[in-house]
Coordinates of C-alpha atoms and ligand atoms in Angstrom, one line a residue:
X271 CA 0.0 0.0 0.0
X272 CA 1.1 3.4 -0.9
X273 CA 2.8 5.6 2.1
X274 CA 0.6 9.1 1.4
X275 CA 1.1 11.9 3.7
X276 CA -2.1 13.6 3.5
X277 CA -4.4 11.4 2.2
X278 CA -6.7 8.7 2.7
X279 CA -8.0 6.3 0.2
X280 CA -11.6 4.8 0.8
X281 CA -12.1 1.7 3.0
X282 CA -14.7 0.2 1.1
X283 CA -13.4 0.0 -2.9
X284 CA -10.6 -2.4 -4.1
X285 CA -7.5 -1.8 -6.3
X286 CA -7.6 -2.4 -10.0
X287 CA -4.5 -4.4 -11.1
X288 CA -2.9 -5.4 -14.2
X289 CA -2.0 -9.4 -15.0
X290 CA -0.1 -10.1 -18.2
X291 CA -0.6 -6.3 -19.5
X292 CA -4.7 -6.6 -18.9
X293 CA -6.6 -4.6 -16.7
X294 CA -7.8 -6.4 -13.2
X295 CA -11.2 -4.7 -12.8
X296 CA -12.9 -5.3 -9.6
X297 CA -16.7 -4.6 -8.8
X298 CA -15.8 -1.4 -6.6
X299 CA -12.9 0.0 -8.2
X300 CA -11.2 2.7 -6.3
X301 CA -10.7 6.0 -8.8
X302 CA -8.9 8.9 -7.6
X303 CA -10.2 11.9 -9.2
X304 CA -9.1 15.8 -9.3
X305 CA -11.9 18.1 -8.9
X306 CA -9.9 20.9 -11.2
X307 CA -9.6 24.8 -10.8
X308 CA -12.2 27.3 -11.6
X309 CA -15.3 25.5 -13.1
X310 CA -13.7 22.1 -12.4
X311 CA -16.1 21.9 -8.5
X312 CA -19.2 22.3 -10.6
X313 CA -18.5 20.3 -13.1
X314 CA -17.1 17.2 -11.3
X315 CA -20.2 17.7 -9.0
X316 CA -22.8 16.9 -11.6
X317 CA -20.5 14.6 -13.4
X318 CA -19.9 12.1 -10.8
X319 CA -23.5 12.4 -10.5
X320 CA -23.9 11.1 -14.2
X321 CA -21.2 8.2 -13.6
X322 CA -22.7 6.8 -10.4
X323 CA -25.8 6.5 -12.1
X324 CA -24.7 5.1 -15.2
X325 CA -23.2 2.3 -13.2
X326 CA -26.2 1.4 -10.8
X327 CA -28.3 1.4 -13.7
X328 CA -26.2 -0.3 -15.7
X329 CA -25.3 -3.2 -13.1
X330 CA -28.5 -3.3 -10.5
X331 CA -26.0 -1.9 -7.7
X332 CA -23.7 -4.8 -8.3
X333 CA -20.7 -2.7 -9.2
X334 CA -19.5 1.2 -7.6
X335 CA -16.7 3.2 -8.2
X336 CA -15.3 4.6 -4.7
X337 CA -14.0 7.5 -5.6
X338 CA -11.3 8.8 -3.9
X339 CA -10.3 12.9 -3.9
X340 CA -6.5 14.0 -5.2
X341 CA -5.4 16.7 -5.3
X342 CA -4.0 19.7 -8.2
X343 CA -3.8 23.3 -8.4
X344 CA -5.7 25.6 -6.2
X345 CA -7.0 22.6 -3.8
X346 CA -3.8 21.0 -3.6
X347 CA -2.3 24.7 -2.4
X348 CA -4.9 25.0 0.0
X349 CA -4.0 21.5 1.6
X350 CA -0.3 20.9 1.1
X351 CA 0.4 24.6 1.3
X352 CA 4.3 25.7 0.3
X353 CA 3.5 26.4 -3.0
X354 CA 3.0 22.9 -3.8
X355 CA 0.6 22.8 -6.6
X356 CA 1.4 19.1 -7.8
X357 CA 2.7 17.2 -4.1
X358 CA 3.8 13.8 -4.5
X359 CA 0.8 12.1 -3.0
X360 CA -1.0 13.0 -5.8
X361 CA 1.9 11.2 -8.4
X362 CA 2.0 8.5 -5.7
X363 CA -2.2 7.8 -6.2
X364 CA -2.1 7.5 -9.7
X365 CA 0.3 5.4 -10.3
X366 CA -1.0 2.7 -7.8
X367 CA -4.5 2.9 -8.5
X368 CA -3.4 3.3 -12.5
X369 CA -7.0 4.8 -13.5
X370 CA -8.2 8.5 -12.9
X371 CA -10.1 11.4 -14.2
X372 CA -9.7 15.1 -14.0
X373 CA -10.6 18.7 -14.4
X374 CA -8.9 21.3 -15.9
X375 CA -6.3 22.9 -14.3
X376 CA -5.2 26.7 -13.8
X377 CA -2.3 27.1 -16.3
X378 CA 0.5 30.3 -16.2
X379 CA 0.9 31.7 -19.3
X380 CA 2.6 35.3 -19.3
X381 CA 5.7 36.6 -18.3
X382 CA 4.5 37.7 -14.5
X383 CA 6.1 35.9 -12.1
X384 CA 3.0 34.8 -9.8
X385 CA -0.7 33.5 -10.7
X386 CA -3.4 33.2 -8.5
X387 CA -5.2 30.1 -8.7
X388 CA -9.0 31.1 -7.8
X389 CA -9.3 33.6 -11.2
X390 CA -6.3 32.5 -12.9
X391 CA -4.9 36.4 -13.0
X392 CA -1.1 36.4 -13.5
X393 CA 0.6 39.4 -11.4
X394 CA 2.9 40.9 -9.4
X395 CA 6.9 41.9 -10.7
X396 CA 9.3 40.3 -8.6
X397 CA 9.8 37.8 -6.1
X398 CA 10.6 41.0 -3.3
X399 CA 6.9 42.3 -3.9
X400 CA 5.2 39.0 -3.8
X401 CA 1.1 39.7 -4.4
X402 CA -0.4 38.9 -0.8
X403 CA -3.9 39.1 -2.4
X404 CA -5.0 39.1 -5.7
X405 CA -5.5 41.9 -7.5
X406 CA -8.1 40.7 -9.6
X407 CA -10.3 38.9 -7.4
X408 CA -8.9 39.7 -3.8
X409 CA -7.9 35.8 -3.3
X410 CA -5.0 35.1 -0.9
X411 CA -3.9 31.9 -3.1
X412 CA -1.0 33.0 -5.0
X413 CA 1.5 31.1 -6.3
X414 CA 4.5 31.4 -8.1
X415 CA 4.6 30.4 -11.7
X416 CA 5.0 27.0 -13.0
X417 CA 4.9 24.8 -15.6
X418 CA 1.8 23.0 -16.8
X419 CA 0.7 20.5 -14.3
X420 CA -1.3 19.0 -17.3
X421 CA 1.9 18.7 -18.5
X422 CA 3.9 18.0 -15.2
X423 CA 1.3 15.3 -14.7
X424 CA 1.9 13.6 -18.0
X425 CA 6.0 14.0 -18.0
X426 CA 5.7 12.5 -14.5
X427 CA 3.9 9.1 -15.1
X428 CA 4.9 8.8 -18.5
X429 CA 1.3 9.2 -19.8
X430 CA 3.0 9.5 -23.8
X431 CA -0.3 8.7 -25.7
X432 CA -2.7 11.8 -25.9
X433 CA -6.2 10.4 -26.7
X434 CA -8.8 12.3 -28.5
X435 CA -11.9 10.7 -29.8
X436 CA -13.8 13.3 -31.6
X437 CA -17.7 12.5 -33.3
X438 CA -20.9 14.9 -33.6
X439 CA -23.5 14.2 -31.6
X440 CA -27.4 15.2 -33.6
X441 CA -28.4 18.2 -32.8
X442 CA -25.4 19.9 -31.8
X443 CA -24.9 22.9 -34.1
X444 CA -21.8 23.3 -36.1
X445 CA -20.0 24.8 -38.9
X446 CA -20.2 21.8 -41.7
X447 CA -22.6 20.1 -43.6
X448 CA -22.3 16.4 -42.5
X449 CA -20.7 16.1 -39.6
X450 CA -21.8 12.8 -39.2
X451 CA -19.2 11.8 -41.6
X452 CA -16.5 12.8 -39.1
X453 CA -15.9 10.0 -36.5
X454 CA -12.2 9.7 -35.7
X455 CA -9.8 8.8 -32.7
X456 CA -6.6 11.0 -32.3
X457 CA -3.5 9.3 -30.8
X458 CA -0.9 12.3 -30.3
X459 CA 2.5 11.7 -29.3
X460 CA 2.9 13.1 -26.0
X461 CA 6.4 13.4 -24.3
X462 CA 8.5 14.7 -27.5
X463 CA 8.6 17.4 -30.8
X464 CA 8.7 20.7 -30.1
X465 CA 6.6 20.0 -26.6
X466 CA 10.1 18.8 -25.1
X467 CA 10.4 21.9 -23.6
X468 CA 14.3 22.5 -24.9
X469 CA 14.6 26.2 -26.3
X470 CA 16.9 28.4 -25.7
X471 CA 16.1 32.7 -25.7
X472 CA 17.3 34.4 -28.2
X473 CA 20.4 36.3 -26.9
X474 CA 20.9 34.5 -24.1
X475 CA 24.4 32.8 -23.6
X476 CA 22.7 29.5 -23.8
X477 CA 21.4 30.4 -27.2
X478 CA 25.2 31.8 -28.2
X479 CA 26.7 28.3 -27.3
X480 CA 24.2 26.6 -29.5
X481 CA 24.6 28.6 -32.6
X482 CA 28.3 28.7 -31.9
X483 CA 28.2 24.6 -32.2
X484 CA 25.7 24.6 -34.8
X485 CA 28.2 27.2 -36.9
X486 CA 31.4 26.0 -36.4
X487 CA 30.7 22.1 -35.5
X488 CA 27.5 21.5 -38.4
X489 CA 28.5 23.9 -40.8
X490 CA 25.0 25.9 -40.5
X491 CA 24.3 29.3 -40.9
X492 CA 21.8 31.0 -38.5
X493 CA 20.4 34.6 -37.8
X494 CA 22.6 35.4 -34.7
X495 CA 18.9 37.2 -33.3
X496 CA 17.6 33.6 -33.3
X497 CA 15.7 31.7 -30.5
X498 CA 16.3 28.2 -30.8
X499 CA 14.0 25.1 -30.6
X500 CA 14.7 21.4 -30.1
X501 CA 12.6 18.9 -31.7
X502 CA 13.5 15.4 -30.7
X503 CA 11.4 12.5 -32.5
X504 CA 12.4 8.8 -31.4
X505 CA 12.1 5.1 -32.6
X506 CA 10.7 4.6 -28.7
X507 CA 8.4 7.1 -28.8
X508 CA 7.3 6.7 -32.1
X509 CA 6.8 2.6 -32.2
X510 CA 5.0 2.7 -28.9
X511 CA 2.5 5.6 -30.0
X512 CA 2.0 3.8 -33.5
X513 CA 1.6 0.7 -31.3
X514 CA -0.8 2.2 -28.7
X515 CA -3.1 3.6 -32.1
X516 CA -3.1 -0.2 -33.8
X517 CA -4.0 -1.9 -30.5
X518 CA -6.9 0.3 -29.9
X519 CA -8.0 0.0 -34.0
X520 CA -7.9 -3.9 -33.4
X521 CA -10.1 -4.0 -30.3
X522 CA -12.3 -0.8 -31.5
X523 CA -12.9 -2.4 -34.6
X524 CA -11.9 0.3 -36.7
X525 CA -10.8 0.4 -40.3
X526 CA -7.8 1.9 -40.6
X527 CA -5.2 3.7 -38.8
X528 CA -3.3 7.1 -40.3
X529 CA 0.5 8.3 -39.5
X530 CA -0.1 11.8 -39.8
X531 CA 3.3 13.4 -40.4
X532 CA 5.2 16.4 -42.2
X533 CA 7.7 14.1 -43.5
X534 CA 8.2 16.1 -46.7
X535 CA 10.2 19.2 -44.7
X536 CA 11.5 17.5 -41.6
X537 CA 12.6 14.3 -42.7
X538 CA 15.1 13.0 -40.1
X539 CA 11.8 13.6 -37.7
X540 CA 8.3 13.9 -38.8
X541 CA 9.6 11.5 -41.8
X542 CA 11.3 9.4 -39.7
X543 CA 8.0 9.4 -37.5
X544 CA 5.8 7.7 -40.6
X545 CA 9.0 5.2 -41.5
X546 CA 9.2 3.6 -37.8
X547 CA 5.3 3.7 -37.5
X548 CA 5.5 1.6 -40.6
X549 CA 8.3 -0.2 -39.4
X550 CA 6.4 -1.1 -36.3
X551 CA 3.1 -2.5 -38.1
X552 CA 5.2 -4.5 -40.5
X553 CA 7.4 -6.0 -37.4
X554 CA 4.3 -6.5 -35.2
X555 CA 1.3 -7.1 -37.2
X556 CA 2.0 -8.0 -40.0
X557 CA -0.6 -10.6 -40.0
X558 CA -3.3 -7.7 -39.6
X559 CA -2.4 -4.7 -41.4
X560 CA -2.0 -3.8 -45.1
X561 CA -0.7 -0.9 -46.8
X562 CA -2.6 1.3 -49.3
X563 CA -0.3 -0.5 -52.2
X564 CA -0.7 -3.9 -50.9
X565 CA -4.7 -2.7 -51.3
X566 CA -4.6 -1.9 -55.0
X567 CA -1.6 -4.3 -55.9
X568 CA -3.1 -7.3 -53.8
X569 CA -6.9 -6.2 -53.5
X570 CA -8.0 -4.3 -56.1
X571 CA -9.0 -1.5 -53.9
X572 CA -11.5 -3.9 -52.0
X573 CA -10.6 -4.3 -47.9
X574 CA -10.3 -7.7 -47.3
X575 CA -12.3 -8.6 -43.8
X576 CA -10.5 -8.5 -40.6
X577 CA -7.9 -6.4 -41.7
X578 CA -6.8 -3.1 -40.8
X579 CA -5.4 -0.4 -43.7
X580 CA -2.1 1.6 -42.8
X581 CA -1.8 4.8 -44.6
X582 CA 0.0 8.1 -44.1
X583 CA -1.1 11.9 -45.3
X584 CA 1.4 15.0 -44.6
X585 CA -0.2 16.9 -41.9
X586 CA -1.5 19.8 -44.1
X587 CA -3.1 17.6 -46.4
X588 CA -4.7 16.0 -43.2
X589 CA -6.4 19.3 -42.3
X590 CA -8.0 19.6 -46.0
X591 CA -9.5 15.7 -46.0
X592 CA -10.6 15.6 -42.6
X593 CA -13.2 18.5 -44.3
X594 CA -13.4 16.7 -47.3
X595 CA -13.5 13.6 -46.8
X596 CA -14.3 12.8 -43.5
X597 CA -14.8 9.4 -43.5
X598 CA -12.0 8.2 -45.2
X599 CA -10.6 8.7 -41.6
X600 CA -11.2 6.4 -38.7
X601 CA -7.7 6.3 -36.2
X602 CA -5.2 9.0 -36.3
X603 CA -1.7 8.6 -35.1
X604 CA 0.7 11.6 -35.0
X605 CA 3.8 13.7 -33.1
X606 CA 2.7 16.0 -30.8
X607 CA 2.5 19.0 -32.7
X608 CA 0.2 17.8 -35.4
X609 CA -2.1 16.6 -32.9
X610 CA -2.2 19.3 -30.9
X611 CA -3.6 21.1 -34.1
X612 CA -5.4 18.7 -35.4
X613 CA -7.4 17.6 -32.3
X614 CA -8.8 21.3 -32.1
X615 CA -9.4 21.3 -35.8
X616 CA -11.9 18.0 -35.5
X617 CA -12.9 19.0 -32.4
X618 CA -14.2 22.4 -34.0
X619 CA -16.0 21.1 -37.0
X620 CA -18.4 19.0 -35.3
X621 CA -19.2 21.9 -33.0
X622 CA -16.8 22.6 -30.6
X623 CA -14.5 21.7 -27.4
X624 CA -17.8 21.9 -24.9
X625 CA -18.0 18.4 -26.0
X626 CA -14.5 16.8 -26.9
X627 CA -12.9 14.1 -24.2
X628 CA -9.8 13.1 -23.7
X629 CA -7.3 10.6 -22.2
X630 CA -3.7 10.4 -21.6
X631 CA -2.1 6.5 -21.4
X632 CA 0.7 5.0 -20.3
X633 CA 1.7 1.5 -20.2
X634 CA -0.1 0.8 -17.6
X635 CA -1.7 3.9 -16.3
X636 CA -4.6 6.2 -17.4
X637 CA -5.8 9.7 -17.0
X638 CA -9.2 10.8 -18.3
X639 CA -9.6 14.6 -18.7
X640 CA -11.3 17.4 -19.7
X641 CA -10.0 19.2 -22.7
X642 CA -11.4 22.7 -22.1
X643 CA -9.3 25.4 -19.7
X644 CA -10.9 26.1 -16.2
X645 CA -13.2 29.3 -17.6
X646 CA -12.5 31.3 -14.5
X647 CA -14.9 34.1 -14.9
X648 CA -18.0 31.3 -14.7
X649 CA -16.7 29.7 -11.2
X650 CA -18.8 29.0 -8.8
X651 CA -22.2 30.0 -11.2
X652 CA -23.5 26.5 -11.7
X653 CA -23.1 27.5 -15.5
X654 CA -20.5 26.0 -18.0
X655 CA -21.2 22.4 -19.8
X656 CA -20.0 19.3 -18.4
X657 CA -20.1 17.0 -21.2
X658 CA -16.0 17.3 -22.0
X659 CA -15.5 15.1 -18.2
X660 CA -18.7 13.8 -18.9
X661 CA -17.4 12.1 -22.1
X662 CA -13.8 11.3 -20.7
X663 CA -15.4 9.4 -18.0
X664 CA -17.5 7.6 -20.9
X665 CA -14.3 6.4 -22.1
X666 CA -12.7 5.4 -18.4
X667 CA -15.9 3.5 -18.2
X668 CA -14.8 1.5 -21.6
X669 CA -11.6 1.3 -20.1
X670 CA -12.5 -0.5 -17.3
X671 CA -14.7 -2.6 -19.6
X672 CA -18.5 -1.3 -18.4
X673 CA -19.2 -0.8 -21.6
X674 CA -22.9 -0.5 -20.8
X675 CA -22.6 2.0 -18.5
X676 CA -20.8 4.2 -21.0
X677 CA -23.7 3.1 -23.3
X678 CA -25.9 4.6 -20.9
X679 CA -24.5 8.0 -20.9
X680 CA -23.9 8.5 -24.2
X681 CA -27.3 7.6 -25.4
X682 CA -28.5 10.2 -22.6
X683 CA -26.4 12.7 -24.0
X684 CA -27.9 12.3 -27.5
X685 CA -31.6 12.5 -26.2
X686 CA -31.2 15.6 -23.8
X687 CA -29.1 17.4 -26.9
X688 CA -32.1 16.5 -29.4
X689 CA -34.2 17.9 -27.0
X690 CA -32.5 20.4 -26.9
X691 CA -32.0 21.0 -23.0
X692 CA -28.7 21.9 -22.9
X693 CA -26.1 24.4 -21.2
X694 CA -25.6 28.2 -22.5
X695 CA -23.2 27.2 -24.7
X696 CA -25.1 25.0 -27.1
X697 CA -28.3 27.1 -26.1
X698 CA -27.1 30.3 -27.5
X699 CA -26.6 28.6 -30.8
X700 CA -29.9 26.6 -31.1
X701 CA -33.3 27.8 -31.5
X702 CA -35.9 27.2 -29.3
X703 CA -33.4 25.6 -26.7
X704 CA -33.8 25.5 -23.0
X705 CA -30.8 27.1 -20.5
X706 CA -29.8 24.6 -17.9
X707 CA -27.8 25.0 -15.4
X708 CA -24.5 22.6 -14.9
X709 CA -26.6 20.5 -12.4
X710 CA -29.6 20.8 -14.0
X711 CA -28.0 19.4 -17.5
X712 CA -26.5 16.4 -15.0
X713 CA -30.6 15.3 -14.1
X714 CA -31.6 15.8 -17.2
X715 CA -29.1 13.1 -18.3
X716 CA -29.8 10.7 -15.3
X717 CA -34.2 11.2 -16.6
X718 CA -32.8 10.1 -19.8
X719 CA -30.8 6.8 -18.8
X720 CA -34.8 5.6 -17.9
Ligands
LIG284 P1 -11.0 28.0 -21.3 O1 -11.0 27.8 -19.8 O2 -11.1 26.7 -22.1 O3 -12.2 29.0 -21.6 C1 -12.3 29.7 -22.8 C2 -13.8 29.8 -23.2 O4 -14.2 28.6 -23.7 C3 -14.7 30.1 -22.0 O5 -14.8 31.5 -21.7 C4 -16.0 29.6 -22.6 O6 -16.4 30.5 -23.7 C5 -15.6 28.3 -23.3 N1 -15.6 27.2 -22.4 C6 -14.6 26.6 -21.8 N2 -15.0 25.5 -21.1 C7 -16.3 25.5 -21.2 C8 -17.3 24.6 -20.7 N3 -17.1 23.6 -19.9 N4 -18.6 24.9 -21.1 C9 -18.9 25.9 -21.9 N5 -18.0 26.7 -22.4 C10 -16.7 26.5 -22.1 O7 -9.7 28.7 -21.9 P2 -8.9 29.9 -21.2 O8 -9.8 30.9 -20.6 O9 -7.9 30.3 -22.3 O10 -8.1 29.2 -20.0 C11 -8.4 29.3 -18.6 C12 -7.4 28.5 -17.8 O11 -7.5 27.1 -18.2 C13 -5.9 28.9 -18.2 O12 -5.2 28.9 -17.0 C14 -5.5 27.8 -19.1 O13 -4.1 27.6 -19.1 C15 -6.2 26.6 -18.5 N6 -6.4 25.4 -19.4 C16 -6.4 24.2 -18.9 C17 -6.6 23.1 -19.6 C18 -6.7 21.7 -19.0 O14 -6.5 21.6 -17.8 N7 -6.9 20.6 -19.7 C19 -6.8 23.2 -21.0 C20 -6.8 24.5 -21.6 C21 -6.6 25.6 -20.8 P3 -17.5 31.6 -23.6 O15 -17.1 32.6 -22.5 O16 -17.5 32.2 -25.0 O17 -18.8 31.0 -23.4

């Protein structure tokens, strides 16, 4: 049992395990979750609402998740104190229960040295004249600045595979004509590329060394004004991405599965990306995947059953066939970059982030998450639309294998859109819709899992 120093995991749920790579699901599964910043308290209230219905609907009362609070961000400053906005217990609960779901977090993203972490404000000039209460909102929870904890939490547990299924649910207004058609699952590479976090400020003497070694070692020529970027690709992190993408095609029953890469400019990188993915599903599964040529040499065009077709487009081109030709996509694999684009893109044209879930894996652990930001200015008003942790708990309920429960949720999501009692955000865009609030969009989905 893990040795935490402020918290306390529930008495009555049991540890999910893994045996020979597969999940170990017991009946009352213990799931830590973190509530998030901002909106994150009212919308983890009415979605654990949603979930602990699903599942006593879905299994007479047979099976419960006990959920068990972590802690991130403001909540996590407010317990551990110290300016500890990501404490160790929180690493320590993830990795031994290995599933969990979270909020969004408060992330810094200016040049001032402090944040505060109830409105998100950044402030203050120097470490001397430390904010003591916010100027915005008059909080007393000011930290100093760090680095993504969305991030942080991801680089810690090695969480490299990004996960975002993205699909238009009727009803929900949007900026295409069919975006039915659209129905894909984005695997983006999640610990390397430019994301690495190894630049170097342009005149700094860090930058001078590089471009002295790039000049006089490499022979290249730079703007001595430059700021300088890393972009590190790998076989490991490629192969077990592509891997990760292929697995879930196999037991999802998709089609196909797409390196998305821009392997015409960056060769030794984004092209090296679509070689090893290639590599990979020739070494691994060879039995189970064909190539595009191997479809017209072998085929004729015609998928043979049971098989799953490997193809790769240059990420530009990606952007212009996911509009045109939807459905010629199913699973998407891609360096972290790309996807980071690319998930916003799909998410966009079948109406928007309000509804787009997400998952980070590791080998062995998962975090489900919102994909939105914290949307400061609507804390605490019982307003904002819980359907992005709604939907990333849908797929930690297909995680764990309750596929019915998910079922349940997803099928009361679809009634309550078409009829059309939704939050602000869809209702301002859909005529003759009625405004609920985040709880009141939470019973309206239980009413509809009858
Ligand atoms: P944001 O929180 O996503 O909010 C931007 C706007 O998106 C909101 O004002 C609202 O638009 C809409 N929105 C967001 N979530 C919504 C929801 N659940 N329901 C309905 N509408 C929603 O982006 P931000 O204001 O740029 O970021 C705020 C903080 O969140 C920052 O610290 C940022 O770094 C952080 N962030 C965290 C995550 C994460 O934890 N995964 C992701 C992104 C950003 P309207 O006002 O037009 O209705």
């Amino acid at each position: 049992m893990a040795d935490f120093k402020l918290l306390k995991p529930p008495v009555e749920g049991a540890k999910i395990t893994t045996k020979n790579g597969k999940l170990q699901v017991p009946d009352n599964p213990i799931i830590p979750f973190i509530e998030g910043d901002g909106t994150g308290p009212d919308i983890w209230r009415a979605s654990v609402r949603v979930f602990d219905a699903s599942v006593k609907k879905a299994y007479a009362g047979k099976r419960k998740i006990a959920w068990f609070e972590i802690y991130a961000g403001l909540k996590a400053l407010q317990k551990y104190g110290n300016d500890n906005v990501l404490p160790e217990d929180t690493i320590e609960a993830i990795k031994t229960y290995l599933v969990a779901i979270k909020g969004p977090l408060t992330t810094p993203v200016g040049g001032f040295p402090y944040v505060c972490l109830s409105c998100a404000a950044e402030q203050g000039d120097s470490p001397k004249n430390r904010p003591k209460k916010c100027i915005k909102c008059g909080s007393e929870w000011i930290t100093p600045r760090f680095r993504s904890l969305n991030v942080g939490l991801r680089q810690r547990m090695d969480l490299y595979a990004c996960v975002r299924p993205v699909r238009w649910y009727q009803g929900v207004p949007c900026p295409v004509k069919r975006p039915d058609l659209l129905n894909i699952v984005i695997f983006r590479e999640n610990t390397e590329d430019v994301y690495a976090g190894i630049e170097f400020e342009n005149g700094s003497d860090e930058v001078k060394k590089v471009l002295k070694f790039l000049s006089e070692e490499m022979g290249k020529k730079i703007r001595q004004d430059s700021g300088i970027g890393i972009k590190p690709i790998s076989v490991t992190g490629t192969k077990r991405l592509v891997k990760k993408a292929i697995d879930y095609a196999l037991s999802h029953q998709r089609k196909s599965v797409t390196l998305v890469h821009k392997g015409n400019i960056q060769k030794f990188t984004e092209g090296a990306f679509r070689d090893w993915g290639y590599e990979l599903a020739k070494e691994a599964y060879r039995d189970t995947v064909i190539s595009e040529k191997e479809l017209w040499d072998q085929f004729n065009g015609n998928m043979p059953a049971g098989k799953i077709l490997i193809k790769d487009r240059i990420a530009d081109q990606m952007f212009q066939q996911i509009l045109l030709r939807p459905d010629e996509y199913d699973v998407v694999a891609t360096p972290n970059l790309n996807g980071d684009y690319i998930s916003d893109a799909a998410a966009a044209q079948v109406g928007g982030l309000g509804l787009a879930p997400g998952a980070n894996f590791g080998d062995e652990i998962a975090l489900f998450e919102a994909t939105h930001g914290t949307a400061p200015k609507y804390t605490g008003m019982d307003k904002v639309n819980p359907s992005s942790v709604i939907l990333s708990g849908v797929m930690m309920l297909e995680h764990l294998g309750w596929q019915e429960a998910a079922d349940l949720i997803v099928s009361a999501i679809e009634k309550s859109i078409l009829q059309k009692r939704v939050t602000y955000d869809l209702e301002r865009q859909m005529e003759g819709a009625s405004k609920l609030k985040t709880s009141e969009f939470a019973d309206a989905l239980i009413e509809n899992m009858d």
